[in-house]
Short mmCIF file of C-alpha atoms in Angstrom, two decimals:
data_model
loop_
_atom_site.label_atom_id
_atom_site.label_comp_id
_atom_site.label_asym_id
_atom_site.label_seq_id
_atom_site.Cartn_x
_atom_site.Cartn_y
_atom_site.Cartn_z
CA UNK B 1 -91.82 93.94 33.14
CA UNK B 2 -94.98 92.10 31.98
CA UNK B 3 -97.18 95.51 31.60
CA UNK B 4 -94.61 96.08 28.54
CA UNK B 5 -95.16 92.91 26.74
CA UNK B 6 -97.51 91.74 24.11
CA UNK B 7 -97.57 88.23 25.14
CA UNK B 8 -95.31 85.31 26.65
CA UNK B 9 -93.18 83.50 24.82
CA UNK B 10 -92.50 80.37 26.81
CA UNK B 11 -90.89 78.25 24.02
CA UNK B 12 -91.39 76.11 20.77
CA UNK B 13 -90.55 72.62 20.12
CA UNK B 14 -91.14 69.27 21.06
CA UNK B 15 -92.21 68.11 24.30
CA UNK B 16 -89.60 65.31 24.51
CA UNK B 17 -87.28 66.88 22.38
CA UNK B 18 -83.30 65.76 22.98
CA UNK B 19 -82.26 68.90 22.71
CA UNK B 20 -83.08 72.28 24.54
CA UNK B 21 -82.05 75.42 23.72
CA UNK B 22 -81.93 78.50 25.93
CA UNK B 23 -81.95 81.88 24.99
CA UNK B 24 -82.12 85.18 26.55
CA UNK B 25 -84.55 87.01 26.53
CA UNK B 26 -87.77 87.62 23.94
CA UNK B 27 -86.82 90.76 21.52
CA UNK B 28 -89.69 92.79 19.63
CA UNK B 29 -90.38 90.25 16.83
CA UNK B 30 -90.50 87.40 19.58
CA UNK B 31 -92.94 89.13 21.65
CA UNK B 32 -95.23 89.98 18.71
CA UNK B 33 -95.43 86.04 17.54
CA UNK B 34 -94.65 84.87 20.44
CA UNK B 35 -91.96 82.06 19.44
CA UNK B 36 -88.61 82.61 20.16
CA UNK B 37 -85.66 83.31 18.25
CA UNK B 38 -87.51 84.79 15.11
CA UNK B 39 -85.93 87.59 13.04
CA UNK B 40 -82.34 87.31 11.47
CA UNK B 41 -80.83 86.02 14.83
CA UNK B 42 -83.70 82.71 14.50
CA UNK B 43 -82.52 82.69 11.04
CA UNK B 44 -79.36 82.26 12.20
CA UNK B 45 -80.25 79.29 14.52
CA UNK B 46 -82.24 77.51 11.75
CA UNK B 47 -80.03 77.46 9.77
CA UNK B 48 -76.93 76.34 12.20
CA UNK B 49 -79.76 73.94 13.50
CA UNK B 50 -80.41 73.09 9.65
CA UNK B 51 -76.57 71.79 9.64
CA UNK B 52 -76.87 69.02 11.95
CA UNK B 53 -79.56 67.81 10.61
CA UNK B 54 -82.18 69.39 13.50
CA UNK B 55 -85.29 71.34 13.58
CA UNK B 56 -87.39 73.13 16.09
CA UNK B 57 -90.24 71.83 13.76
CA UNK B 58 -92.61 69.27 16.75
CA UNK B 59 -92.51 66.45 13.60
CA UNK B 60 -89.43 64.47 12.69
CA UNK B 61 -87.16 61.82 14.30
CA UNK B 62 -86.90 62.25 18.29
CA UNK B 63 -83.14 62.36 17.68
CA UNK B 64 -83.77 65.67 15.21
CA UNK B 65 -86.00 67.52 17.52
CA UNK B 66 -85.14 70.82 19.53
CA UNK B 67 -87.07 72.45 22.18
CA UNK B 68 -86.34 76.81 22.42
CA UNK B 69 -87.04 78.35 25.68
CA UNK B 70 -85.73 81.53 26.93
CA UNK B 71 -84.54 82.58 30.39
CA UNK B 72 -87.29 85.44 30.42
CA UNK B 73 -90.40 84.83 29.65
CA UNK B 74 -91.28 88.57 28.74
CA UNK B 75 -89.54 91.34 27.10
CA UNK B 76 -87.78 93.84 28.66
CA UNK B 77 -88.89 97.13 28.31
CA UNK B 78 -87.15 99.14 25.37
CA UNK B 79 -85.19 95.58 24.63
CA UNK B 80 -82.62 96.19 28.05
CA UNK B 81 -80.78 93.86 29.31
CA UNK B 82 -82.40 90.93 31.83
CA UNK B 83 -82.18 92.44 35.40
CA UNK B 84 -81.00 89.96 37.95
CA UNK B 85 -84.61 90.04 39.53
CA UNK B 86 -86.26 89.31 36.25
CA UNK B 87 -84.14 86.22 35.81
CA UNK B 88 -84.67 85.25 39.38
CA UNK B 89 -88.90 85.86 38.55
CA UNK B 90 -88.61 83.64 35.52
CA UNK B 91 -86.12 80.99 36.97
CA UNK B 92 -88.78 78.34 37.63
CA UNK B 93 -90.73 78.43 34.69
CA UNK B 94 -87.46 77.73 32.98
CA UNK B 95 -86.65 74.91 35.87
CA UNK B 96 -89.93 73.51 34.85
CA UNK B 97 -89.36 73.50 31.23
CA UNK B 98 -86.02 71.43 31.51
CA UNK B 99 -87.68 69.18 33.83
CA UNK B 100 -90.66 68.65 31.34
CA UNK B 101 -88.61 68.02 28.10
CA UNK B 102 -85.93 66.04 29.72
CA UNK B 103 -83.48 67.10 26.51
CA UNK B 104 -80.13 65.11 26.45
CA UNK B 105 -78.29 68.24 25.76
CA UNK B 106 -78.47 71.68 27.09
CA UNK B 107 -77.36 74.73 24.83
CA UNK B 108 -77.17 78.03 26.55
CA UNK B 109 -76.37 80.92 24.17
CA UNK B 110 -75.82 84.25 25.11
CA UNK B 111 -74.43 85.47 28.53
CA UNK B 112 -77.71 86.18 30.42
CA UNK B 113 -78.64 82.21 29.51
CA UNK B 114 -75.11 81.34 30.47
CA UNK B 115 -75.41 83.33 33.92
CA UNK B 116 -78.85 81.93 34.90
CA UNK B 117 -78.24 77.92 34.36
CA UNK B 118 -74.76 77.92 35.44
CA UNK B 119 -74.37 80.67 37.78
CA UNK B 120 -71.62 82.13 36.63
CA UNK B 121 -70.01 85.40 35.35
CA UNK B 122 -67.62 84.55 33.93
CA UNK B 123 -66.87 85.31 30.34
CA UNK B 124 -68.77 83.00 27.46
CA UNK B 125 -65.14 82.80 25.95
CA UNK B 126 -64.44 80.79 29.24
CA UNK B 127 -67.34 78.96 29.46
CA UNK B 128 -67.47 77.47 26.12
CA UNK B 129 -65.29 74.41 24.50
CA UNK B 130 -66.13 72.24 27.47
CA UNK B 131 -68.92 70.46 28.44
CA UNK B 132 -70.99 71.76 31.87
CA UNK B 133 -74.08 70.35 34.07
CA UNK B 134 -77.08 71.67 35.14
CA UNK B 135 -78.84 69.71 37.38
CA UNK B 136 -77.22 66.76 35.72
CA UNK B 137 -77.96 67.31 32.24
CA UNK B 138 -75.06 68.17 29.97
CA UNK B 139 -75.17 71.63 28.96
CA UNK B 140 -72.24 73.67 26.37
CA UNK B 141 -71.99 76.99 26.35
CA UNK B 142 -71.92 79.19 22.99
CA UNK B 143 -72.52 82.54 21.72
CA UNK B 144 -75.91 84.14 20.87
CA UNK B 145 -77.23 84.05 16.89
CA UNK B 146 -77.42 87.58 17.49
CA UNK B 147 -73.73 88.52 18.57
CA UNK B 148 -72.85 86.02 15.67
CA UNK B 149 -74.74 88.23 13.46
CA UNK B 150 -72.59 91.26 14.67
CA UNK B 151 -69.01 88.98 15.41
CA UNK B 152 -68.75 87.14 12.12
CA UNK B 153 -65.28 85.78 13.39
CA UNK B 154 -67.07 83.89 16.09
CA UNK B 155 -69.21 81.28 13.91
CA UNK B 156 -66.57 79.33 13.58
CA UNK B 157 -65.93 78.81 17.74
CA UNK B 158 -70.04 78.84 17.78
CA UNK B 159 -69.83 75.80 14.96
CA UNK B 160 -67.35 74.00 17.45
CA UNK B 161 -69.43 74.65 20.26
CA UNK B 162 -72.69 72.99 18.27
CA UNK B 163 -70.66 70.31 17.34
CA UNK B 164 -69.44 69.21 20.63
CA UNK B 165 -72.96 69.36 21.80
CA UNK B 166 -74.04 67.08 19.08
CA UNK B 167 -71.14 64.71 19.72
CA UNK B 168 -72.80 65.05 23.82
CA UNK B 169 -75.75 63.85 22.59
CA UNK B 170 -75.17 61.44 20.20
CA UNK B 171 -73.27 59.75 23.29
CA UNK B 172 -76.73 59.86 25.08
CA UNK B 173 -75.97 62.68 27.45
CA UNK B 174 -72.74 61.09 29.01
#
């Protein structure tokens, strides 16, 4: 999978940032500026981000600051779908990540993000409206800018989701 990339995108943020988000997987536009979430789905996120007063800006308050990591590290060729192996390949630089920022708040979006922290198959509608762990940081579960892009109806359940998440972390993770 790494012949067909331009570069990595390993993530964008703070370093101690209270909040990590985690993607999917790096489309075209992420792997040519290697950042992810760019395009109308980061748009998206920015501005959701935007509306609780946060920013994946590195200035700013610690309690505004939001780390963005994906589960893959490269893009898949042709923009497929994460194979199992590829998450499996890319699993510790993620592990590492979490472990680095130390975020108070986890926020998987998209099913492939979902799959790979929580280890689960289940549908995202199932996951979400209650708060998970991974390795004992909270983490919610929510749908990905770019299915919200497609699934208008959904912003509202993704607005709950962000909101619980902020409510997590306002409580200081507990």
């Amino acid at each position: 999978m790494s012949q067909s990339r331009t570069q990595t995108v390993f993530g964008v943020g703070h370093p101690q940032a209270r909040w990590m988000i985690v993607g999917e997987a790096p489309g075209e536009q992420e792997d040519l500026r290697g950042e992810p979430f760019v395009g109308p789905a980061g748009q998206l996120l920015d501005a959701m981000l935007r509306a609780l007063a946060l920013s994946r800006a590195a200035e700013g308050e610690p309690a505004q600051r939001v780390y963005i990591a994906n589960t893959l590290k490269c893009r898949p060729p042709r923009n497929r779908n994460p194979a199992p192996e590829e998450l499996q390949r890319c699993e510790p630089f993620l592990v590492r990540q979490i472990e680095l920022v130390q975020p108070r708040i986890i926020l998987a979006m998209g099913r492939f993000a979902v799959q790979a922290l929580l280890r689960s198959s289940e549908p995202i509608g199932k996951l979400r409206g209650r708060v998970h762990r991974y390795q004992g940081v909270p983490l919610v579960v929510t749908y990905h800018p770019a299915y919200l892009l497609r699934n208008l109806p959904d912003k509202a359940r993704a607005w709950d989701d962000l909101c619980l998440a902020a409510e997590v972390a306002e409580r200081g993770g507990s």
